[in-house]
Amino acid sequence: MREELRRVGERIESYFATGGDPPFVLYQYHPKQEWEVRRDLGELRRWLESPPRRIGCAAVSLADLFWAALDDSGYFNELVDLERRAREANDGAAVREVSEAVGEILREPPTLTDRVVEKVEGCEERTAVFLYRAGALYPAYRTSTLLDDLRGRLARPVTLLYPGTLIGEYGLRFMDRAEAAYGYRALIVPRETPA
């Protein structure tokens, strides 16, 4: 298992051993490493679930929740048509409007946060939460909002697999496209690139 993943796992293990505030971790990686990171998640999951740790893992696809929210809104087909027409017309303002509309859908009840909480409600108490496929949210929704909202509602360790670039020690560029954000209240663990 990768050393940086072991550090994430050890923080989760320590929380279940000693208590305190559950760790919120952001595992940052380059968007092109998506498949490798999913493999990393599988290794970490096996490590956490095996004896002596026996920590359950709930892997939640943010892409699945994103598409469910759009389906439930009743506006899915209309949004797809609007985006297609805006892209064909090379109308950047109209594309941004579609993204803003999608963002509003994710903020309306049941919010994206509500959907994550619902996914893990039935899990055993000794369960860590892993959020993956965050790239599907770009550019409609910033993951910092999700983590802040979850912090008040989910008393479990949460690890967000974050596709983007680390800027300095604390800045993050979501999908290597968004402006750098510095407001994350989570431990940032970069996936090191082999030399």
Coordinates of N, CA and C in Angstrom, one line a residue:
M1 N 0.9 -1.2 0.0 CA 0.0 0.0 0.0 C 0.9 1.2 0.0
R2 N 0.5 2.3 -0.7 CA 1.2 3.5 -0.8 C 1.4 4.1 0.6
E3 N 2.5 4.8 0.9 CA 2.8 5.3 2.2 C 1.8 6.4 2.6
E4 N 1.4 7.3 1.6 CA 0.4 8.3 2.0 C -1.0 7.7 2.3
L5 N -1.3 6.6 1.7 CA -2.5 5.9 2.0 C -2.5 5.3 3.4
R6 N -1.3 4.7 3.7 CA -1.2 4.2 5.0 C -1.4 5.2 6.1
R7 N -0.9 6.5 5.8 CA -1.1 7.6 6.8 C -2.6 7.9 6.9
V8 N -3.3 7.9 5.8 CA -4.8 8.1 5.9 C -5.4 7.0 6.7
G9 N -5.1 5.7 6.5 CA -5.6 4.6 7.2 C -5.3 4.6 8.7
E10 N -4.1 5.0 9.0 CA -3.7 5.1 10.4 C -4.4 6.2 11.2
R11 N -4.8 7.3 10.5 CA -5.6 8.4 11.1 C -7.0 7.8 11.4
I12 N -7.5 7.1 10.5 CA -8.9 6.5 10.7 C -8.8 5.5 11.8
E13 N -7.8 4.6 11.8 CA -7.7 3.6 12.9 C -7.5 4.3 14.2
S14 N -6.7 5.3 14.3 CA -6.5 6.1 15.5 C -7.8 6.7 16.1
Y15 N -8.6 7.2 15.2 CA -9.9 7.8 15.6 C -10.7 6.7 16.3
F16 N -10.8 5.5 15.7 CA -11.7 4.5 16.3 C -11.1 3.9 17.6
A17 N -9.8 4.1 17.7 CA -9.1 3.6 18.9 C -9.2 4.6 20.1
T18 N -9.1 5.9 19.8 CA -9.0 6.9 20.9 C -10.2 7.9 20.9
G19 N -11.0 8.0 19.8 CA -12.1 8.9 19.8 C -11.6 10.3 19.4
G20 N -12.4 11.3 19.8 CA -12.1 12.7 19.4 C -12.9 13.1 18.2
D21 N -12.5 14.1 17.5 CA -13.2 14.5 16.3 C -12.8 13.6 15.2
P22 N -13.7 13.2 14.4 CA -13.4 12.3 13.3 C -12.6 13.0 12.2
P23 N -11.5 12.4 11.7 CA -10.7 13.1 10.7 C -11.4 13.2 9.4
F24 N -11.2 14.4 8.8 CA -11.7 14.7 7.5 C -10.4 14.9 6.6
V25 N -10.3 14.0 5.6 CA -9.1 14.0 4.8 C -9.4 14.2 3.4
L26 N -8.6 14.9 2.7 CA -8.7 15.1 1.3 C -7.5 14.5 0.6
Y27 N -7.7 13.4 -0.1 CA -6.6 12.6 -0.8 C -6.6 13.2 -2.2
Q28 N -5.6 14.1 -2.4 CA -5.5 14.9 -3.7 C -4.6 14.1 -4.7
Y29 N -5.1 14.1 -5.9 CA -4.4 13.4 -7.0 C -4.7 14.2 -8.3
H30 N -3.8 13.9 -9.3 CA -4.0 14.5 -10.6 C -5.2 13.8 -11.3
P31 N -6.1 14.5 -11.9 CA -7.3 13.9 -12.5 C -7.0 12.7 -13.4
K32 N -5.9 12.7 -14.1 CA -5.5 11.6 -15.0 C -5.2 10.3 -14.2
Q33 N -5.1 10.4 -12.9 CA -4.8 9.2 -12.1 C -6.0 8.6 -11.5
E34 N -7.2 8.9 -12.0 CA -8.4 8.4 -11.5 C -8.5 6.9 -11.3
W35 N -8.1 6.1 -12.3 CA -8.1 4.7 -12.1 C -7.2 4.1 -11.1
E36 N -6.0 4.7 -11.1 CA -5.0 4.3 -10.1 C -5.5 4.6 -8.7
V37 N -6.1 5.7 -8.5 CA -6.6 6.1 -7.2 C -7.8 5.2 -6.8
R38 N -8.6 4.8 -7.7 CA -9.7 3.8 -7.3 C -9.0 2.5 -6.9
R39 N -7.9 2.1 -7.5 CA -7.2 0.9 -7.1 C -6.6 1.2 -5.7
D40 N -6.1 2.4 -5.4 CA -5.6 2.7 -4.1 C -6.7 2.6 -3.1
L41 N -7.9 3.1 -3.4 CA -9.0 3.0 -2.5 C -9.3 1.5 -2.1
G42 N -9.2 0.6 -3.1 CA -9.5 -0.8 -2.8 C -8.4 -1.3 -1.9
E43 N -7.2 -1.0 -2.0 CA -6.1 -1.4 -1.1 C -6.3 -0.9 0.3
L44 N -6.7 0.4 0.4 CA -6.9 0.9 1.7 C -8.1 0.3 2.4
R45 N -9.1 0.0 1.6 CA -10.3 -0.6 2.1 C -10.0 -2.0 2.7
R46 N -9.3 -2.8 1.9 CA -8.9 -4.1 2.4 C -8.1 -4.0 3.7
W47 N -7.1 -3.1 3.8 CA -6.3 -2.9 4.9 C -7.2 -2.5 6.2
L48 N -8.1 -1.6 6.0 CA -9.0 -1.2 7.1 C -9.9 -2.3 7.6
E49 N -10.5 -3.1 6.6 CA -11.4 -4.1 7.0 C -10.8 -5.4 7.5
S50 N -9.5 -5.6 7.3 CA -8.9 -6.8 7.8 C -8.5 -6.7 9.3
P51 N -8.4 -7.9 9.9 CA -8.0 -8.0 11.3 C -6.6 -7.4 11.5
P52 N -6.3 -6.7 12.5 CA -7.1 -6.5 13.7 C -8.0 -5.3 13.7
R53 N -7.9 -4.5 12.6 CA -8.6 -3.2 12.5 C -10.1 -3.4 12.4
R54 N -10.6 -4.2 11.5 CA -12.0 -4.5 11.3 C -12.9 -3.2 11.3
I55 N -12.4 -2.3 10.4 CA -13.2 -1.0 10.3 C -13.9 -1.1 9.0
G56 N -15.2 -0.9 9.0 CA -16.1 -0.9 7.8 C -15.8 0.3 6.9
C57 N -16.0 0.1 5.6 CA -15.8 1.2 4.7 C -17.0 1.4 3.8
A58 N -17.5 2.6 3.7 CA -18.6 3.0 2.9 C -18.1 3.8 1.7
A59 N -18.0 3.3 0.5 CA -17.6 4.1 -0.6 C -18.8 4.6 -1.3
V60 N -18.8 6.0 -1.4 CA -20.0 6.7 -2.0 C -19.6 7.4 -3.3
S61 N -20.2 7.0 -4.4 CA -19.9 7.7 -5.7 C -20.7 9.0 -5.7
L62 N -19.9 10.1 -5.8 CA -20.6 11.4 -5.9 C -21.2 11.6 -7.3
A63 N -20.7 10.9 -8.3 CA -21.3 10.9 -9.6 C -22.6 10.3 -9.6
D64 N -22.8 9.1 -8.9 CA -24.1 8.5 -8.8 C -25.1 9.4 -8.2
L65 N -24.7 10.1 -7.1 CA -25.6 11.0 -6.4 C -25.9 12.2 -7.2
F66 N -25.0 12.7 -8.0 CA -25.2 13.8 -8.9 C -26.3 13.5 -9.9
W67 N -26.1 12.3 -10.6 CA -27.1 11.9 -11.6 C -28.4 11.6 -11.0
A68 N -28.5 11.1 -9.8 CA -29.8 10.8 -9.2 C -30.5 12.1 -8.9
A69 N -29.7 13.1 -8.4 CA -30.3 14.5 -8.1 C -30.9 15.1 -9.4
L70 N -30.2 15.0 -10.5 CA -30.7 15.5 -11.8 C -31.9 14.8 -12.2
D71 N -31.9 13.4 -12.1 CA -33.1 12.6 -12.5 C -34.3 13.0 -11.6
D72 N -34.1 13.1 -10.3 CA -35.2 13.5 -9.4 C -35.7 14.9 -9.6
S73 N -34.9 15.8 -10.1 CA -35.3 17.2 -10.3 C -36.4 17.3 -11.4
G74 N -36.4 16.4 -12.3 CA -37.4 16.5 -13.5 C -36.9 17.4 -14.6
Y75 N -35.7 17.9 -14.4 CA -35.1 18.8 -15.4 C -34.0 18.2 -16.2
F76 N -33.7 17.0 -16.1 CA -32.6 16.4 -16.7 C -32.5 16.6 -18.2
N77 N -33.6 16.2 -18.9 CA -33.6 16.3 -20.4 C -33.5 17.8 -20.8
E78 N -34.2 18.6 -20.1 CA -34.1 20.1 -20.5 C -32.7 20.6 -20.3
L79 N -32.0 20.2 -19.2 CA -30.6 20.7 -19.0 C -29.7 20.2 -20.0
V80 N -29.8 18.9 -20.4 CA -29.0 18.3 -21.4 C -29.2 19.1 -22.7
D81 N -30.4 19.3 -23.1 CA -30.7 20.1 -24.3 C -30.1 21.5 -24.3
L82 N -30.3 22.2 -23.2 CA -29.7 23.5 -23.0 C -28.2 23.5 -23.1
E83 N -27.6 22.6 -22.5 CA -26.1 22.5 -22.5 C -25.6 22.2 -23.9
R84 N -26.3 21.2 -24.6 CA -25.9 20.9 -26.0 C -26.0 22.1 -26.9
R85 N -27.1 22.8 -26.8 CA -27.3 24.0 -27.7 C -26.2 25.1 -27.4
A86 N -26.0 25.3 -26.1 CA -25.0 26.3 -25.7 C -23.6 25.9 -26.2
R87 N -23.2 24.7 -26.1 CA -21.9 24.2 -26.6 C -21.8 24.3 -28.1
E88 N -22.9 23.9 -28.8 CA -22.9 24.0 -30.2 C -22.7 25.5 -30.7
A89 N -23.4 26.4 -29.9 CA -23.3 27.8 -30.3 C -22.0 28.5 -29.7
N90 N -21.2 27.7 -29.0 CA -20.0 28.2 -28.4 C -20.3 29.4 -27.5
D91 N -21.4 29.3 -26.7 CA -21.9 30.3 -25.9 C -21.5 30.0 -24.4
G92 N -20.4 30.5 -24.0 CA -19.8 30.3 -22.7 C -20.8 30.7 -21.6
A93 N -21.4 31.9 -21.8 CA -22.3 32.4 -20.7 C -23.5 31.4 -20.5
A94 N -24.0 30.8 -21.6 CA -25.1 29.9 -21.5 C -24.7 28.6 -20.8
V95 N -23.5 28.2 -21.1 CA -22.9 26.9 -20.5 C -22.8 27.2 -19.0
R96 N -22.3 28.4 -18.6 CA -22.2 28.7 -17.2 C -23.6 28.7 -16.5
E97 N -24.6 29.2 -17.2 CA -26.0 29.2 -16.6 C -26.5 27.8 -16.4
V98 N -26.2 26.9 -17.3 CA -26.6 25.5 -17.1 C -25.8 24.9 -15.9
S99 N -24.5 25.2 -15.7 CA -23.8 24.7 -14.6 C -24.4 25.3 -13.3
E100 N -24.7 26.6 -13.3 CA -25.3 27.2 -12.1 C -26.6 26.6 -11.8
A101 N -27.4 26.2 -12.8 CA -28.7 25.6 -12.5 C -28.5 24.2 -11.9
V102 N -27.5 23.5 -12.4 CA -27.2 22.2 -11.8 C -26.8 22.3 -10.4
G103 N -25.9 23.3 -10.1 CA -25.5 23.6 -8.7 C -26.7 23.9 -7.8
E104 N -27.6 24.6 -8.3 CA -28.8 24.9 -7.5 C -29.6 23.6 -7.2
I105 N -29.7 22.7 -8.2 CA -30.4 21.4 -7.9 C -29.7 20.7 -6.8
L106 N -28.3 20.7 -6.8 CA -27.6 20.0 -5.8 C -27.7 20.6 -4.4
R107 N -28.1 21.9 -4.4 CA -28.2 22.6 -3.1 C -29.7 22.5 -2.5
E108 N -30.6 22.1 -3.4 CA -32.0 22.0 -2.9 C -32.3 20.7 -2.3
P109 N -33.2 20.7 -1.3 CA -33.5 19.4 -0.6 C -34.1 18.4 -1.6
P110 N -33.7 17.1 -1.5 CA -32.5 16.7 -0.7 C -31.2 17.1 -1.4
T111 N -30.4 17.8 -0.6 CA -29.1 18.3 -1.1 C -28.2 17.2 -1.3
L112 N -27.1 17.5 -1.9 CA -26.0 16.5 -2.1 C -25.6 16.0 -0.8
T113 N -25.4 16.9 0.2 CA -25.1 16.4 1.6 C -26.1 15.5 2.1
D114 N -27.4 15.8 2.0 CA -28.5 14.9 2.4 C -28.3 13.5 1.8
R115 N -28.0 13.5 0.6 CA -27.9 12.2 -0.2 C -26.7 11.4 0.3
V116 N -25.6 12.1 0.6 CA -24.4 11.3 1.2 C -24.8 10.8 2.6
V117 N -25.4 11.6 3.4 CA -25.7 11.1 4.8 C -26.7 10.0 4.7
E118 N -27.7 10.0 3.8 CA -28.6 8.9 3.6 C -27.9 7.6 3.2
K119 N -26.9 7.8 2.4 CA -26.2 6.6 1.9 C -25.5 5.8 3.0
V120 N -25.0 6.6 4.1 CA -24.2 5.9 5.1 C -25.0 5.8 6.4
E121 N -26.3 6.2 6.5 CA -27.1 6.1 7.7 C -27.1 4.7 8.3
G122 N -27.3 3.7 7.5 CA -27.5 2.3 8.0 C -26.2 1.6 8.3
C123 N -25.0 2.3 8.1 CA -23.7 1.6 8.3 C -23.5 1.4 9.8
E124 N -22.6 0.4 10.1 CA -22.2 0.2 11.5 C -21.5 1.4 12.0
E125 N -21.4 1.6 13.3 CA -20.8 2.7 13.9 C -19.3 2.8 13.5
R126 N -18.6 1.7 13.4 CA -17.2 1.6 13.1 C -17.0 1.6 11.6
T127 N -17.5 2.7 10.9 CA -17.4 2.7 9.5 C -16.8 4.1 9.0
A128 N -15.8 4.0 8.1 CA -15.2 5.2 7.5 C -15.9 5.4 6.2
V129 N -16.0 6.7 5.8 CA -16.7 7.1 4.6 C -15.7 7.6 3.6
F130 N -15.8 7.1 2.3 CA -14.9 7.5 1.2 C -15.8 8.0 0.1
L131 N -15.5 9.2 -0.3 CA -16.3 9.9 -1.3 C -15.4 9.9 -2.6
Y132 N -15.9 9.3 -3.7 CA -15.1 9.2 -4.9 C -15.9 9.7 -6.1
R133 N -15.3 9.8 -7.2 CA -15.9 10.4 -8.5 C -16.4 11.8 -8.3
A134 N -15.6 12.6 -7.6 CA -15.9 14.0 -7.3 C -15.8 14.8 -8.6
G135 N -15.1 14.4 -9.6 CA -14.9 15.1 -10.8 C -16.2 15.4 -11.5
A136 N -17.2 14.5 -11.3 CA -18.5 14.7 -11.9 C -19.2 16.0 -11.5
L137 N -18.8 16.5 -10.4 CA -19.4 17.7 -9.9 C -19.0 19.0 -10.6
Y138 N -17.8 18.9 -11.3 CA -17.2 20.1 -11.9 C -18.0 20.5 -13.1
P139 N -18.3 21.7 -13.3 CA -18.0 22.9 -12.5 C -19.2 23.4 -11.7
A140 N -20.2 22.6 -11.5 CA -21.4 23.0 -10.9 C -21.3 23.1 -9.3
Y141 N -20.4 22.4 -8.7 CA -20.5 22.3 -7.3 C -19.1 22.1 -6.7
R142 N -18.7 22.9 -5.7 CA -17.4 22.8 -5.1 C -17.4 21.8 -3.9
T143 N -16.4 21.0 -3.9 CA -16.4 20.0 -2.8 C -16.1 20.5 -1.5
S144 N -15.6 21.7 -1.3 CA -15.4 22.3 0.0 C -16.7 22.5 0.7
T145 N -17.7 22.9 -0.1 CA -19.1 23.1 0.5 C -19.6 21.8 1.0
L146 N -19.4 20.7 0.3 CA -19.9 19.4 0.7 C -19.2 19.0 2.0
L147 N -17.8 19.1 2.1 CA -17.1 18.7 3.3 C -17.5 19.5 4.5
D148 N -17.7 20.8 4.3 CA -18.2 21.7 5.4 C -19.5 21.2 5.9
D149 N -20.4 21.0 5.0 CA -21.8 20.5 5.4 C -21.8 19.2 6.1
L150 N -20.9 18.3 5.6 CA -20.8 16.9 6.2 C -20.2 17.0 7.6
R151 N -19.3 17.9 7.8 CA -18.6 18.0 9.1 C -19.6 18.1 10.3
G152 N -20.7 18.9 10.1 CA -21.7 19.1 11.1 C -22.7 17.9 11.2
R153 N -22.7 17.0 10.2 CA -23.8 16.0 10.2 C -23.3 14.6 10.2
L154 N -22.0 14.4 10.0 CA -21.5 13.0 9.9 C -20.4 12.8 10.9
A155 N -20.7 12.1 12.0 CA -19.6 11.9 13.0 C -18.9 10.6 12.7
R156 N -18.2 10.6 11.5 CA -17.4 9.5 11.1 C -16.2 10.0 10.3
P157 N -15.1 9.3 10.2 CA -14.0 9.7 9.4 C -14.5 9.8 7.9
V158 N -14.1 10.9 7.2 CA -14.5 11.1 5.8 C -13.3 11.4 5.0
T159 N -13.1 10.6 3.9 CA -12.0 10.9 3.0 C -12.6 11.2 1.7
L160 N -12.2 12.3 1.1 CA -12.7 12.7 -0.2 C -11.5 12.5 -1.2
L161 N -11.7 11.7 -2.2 CA -10.8 11.5 -3.3 C -10.9 12.7 -4.2
Y162 N -9.9 13.6 -4.2 CA -10.0 14.9 -4.8 C -9.1 15.0 -6.1
P163 N -9.8 15.1 -7.3 CA -9.0 15.2 -8.5 C -8.7 16.7 -8.7
G164 N -7.4 17.0 -8.7 CA -7.0 18.4 -8.8 C -5.5 18.6 -8.5
T165 N -5.1 19.8 -8.4 CA -3.7 20.2 -8.2 C -3.6 20.9 -6.9
L166 N -2.6 20.6 -6.2 CA -2.2 21.2 -4.9 C -1.4 22.5 -5.3
I167 N -1.8 23.6 -4.8 CA -1.1 24.9 -5.0 C -0.5 25.3 -3.7
G168 N 0.8 25.3 -3.6 CA 1.4 25.6 -2.3 C 1.1 24.5 -1.3
E169 N 0.8 24.8 -0.1 CA 0.5 23.8 0.9 C -1.0 23.6 1.1
Y170 N -1.8 24.6 0.8 CA -3.3 24.6 1.1 C -4.2 24.9 0.0
G171 N -3.7 25.3 -1.1 CA -4.6 25.7 -2.3 C -4.9 24.5 -3.1
L172 N -6.1 24.4 -3.6 CA -6.5 23.3 -4.5 C -7.2 23.8 -5.7
R173 N -6.8 23.3 -6.9 CA -7.5 23.6 -8.1 C -8.3 22.4 -8.6
F174 N -9.6 22.4 -8.4 CA -10.5 21.3 -8.7 C -10.4 21.0 -10.2
M175 N -10.1 19.8 -10.5 CA -10.1 19.2 -11.9 C -9.0 20.0 -12.7
D176 N -8.1 20.7 -12.0 CA -7.0 21.4 -12.7 C -7.6 22.6 -13.6
R177 N -8.8 23.0 -13.3 CA -9.5 24.0 -14.1 C -10.0 25.1 -13.3
A178 N -10.5 24.9 -12.1 CA -11.1 25.9 -11.3 C -10.0 26.8 -10.7
E179 N -10.4 28.0 -10.3 CA -9.5 28.8 -9.6 C -9.1 28.1 -8.2
A180 N -7.9 28.3 -7.8 CA -7.5 27.7 -6.5 C -8.4 28.2 -5.4
A181 N -8.8 27.2 -4.5 CA -9.6 27.4 -3.3 C -8.7 27.1 -2.1
Y182 N -8.8 27.9 -1.1 CA -8.0 27.8 0.1 C -8.8 27.5 1.4
G183 N -10.1 27.3 1.2 CA -10.9 27.2 2.4 C -11.2 25.8 2.9
Y184 N -10.5 24.8 2.5 CA -10.7 23.4 2.9 C -10.3 23.2 4.4
R185 N -11.3 22.7 5.2 CA -11.0 22.4 6.6 C -10.8 20.9 6.7
A186 N -9.8 20.4 6.0 CA -9.5 19.0 6.0 C -8.0 18.8 5.8
L187 N -7.5 17.7 6.3 CA -6.1 17.4 6.1 C -5.9 17.1 4.6
I188 N -5.0 17.7 4.0 CA -4.7 17.5 2.6 C -3.5 16.5 2.5
V189 N -3.8 15.3 1.9 CA -2.8 14.3 1.7 C -2.6 14.1 0.2
P190 N -1.5 14.7 -0.4 CA -1.2 14.5 -1.8 C -0.8 13.1 -2.2
R191 N -1.3 12.6 -3.3 CA -0.8 11.3 -3.8 C 0.5 11.6 -4.5
E192 N 1.6 11.2 -3.9 CA 2.9 11.5 -4.4 C 3.1 10.8 -5.8
T193 N 3.8 11.5 -6.7 CA 4.1 10.9 -8.0 C 5.5 10.3 -7.9
P194 N 5.6 9.0 -8.3 CA 6.9 8.4 -8.2 C 8.0 9.2 -9.0
A195 N 9.2 9.2 -8.5 CA 10.3 10.0 -9.1 C 10.8 9.2 -10.3

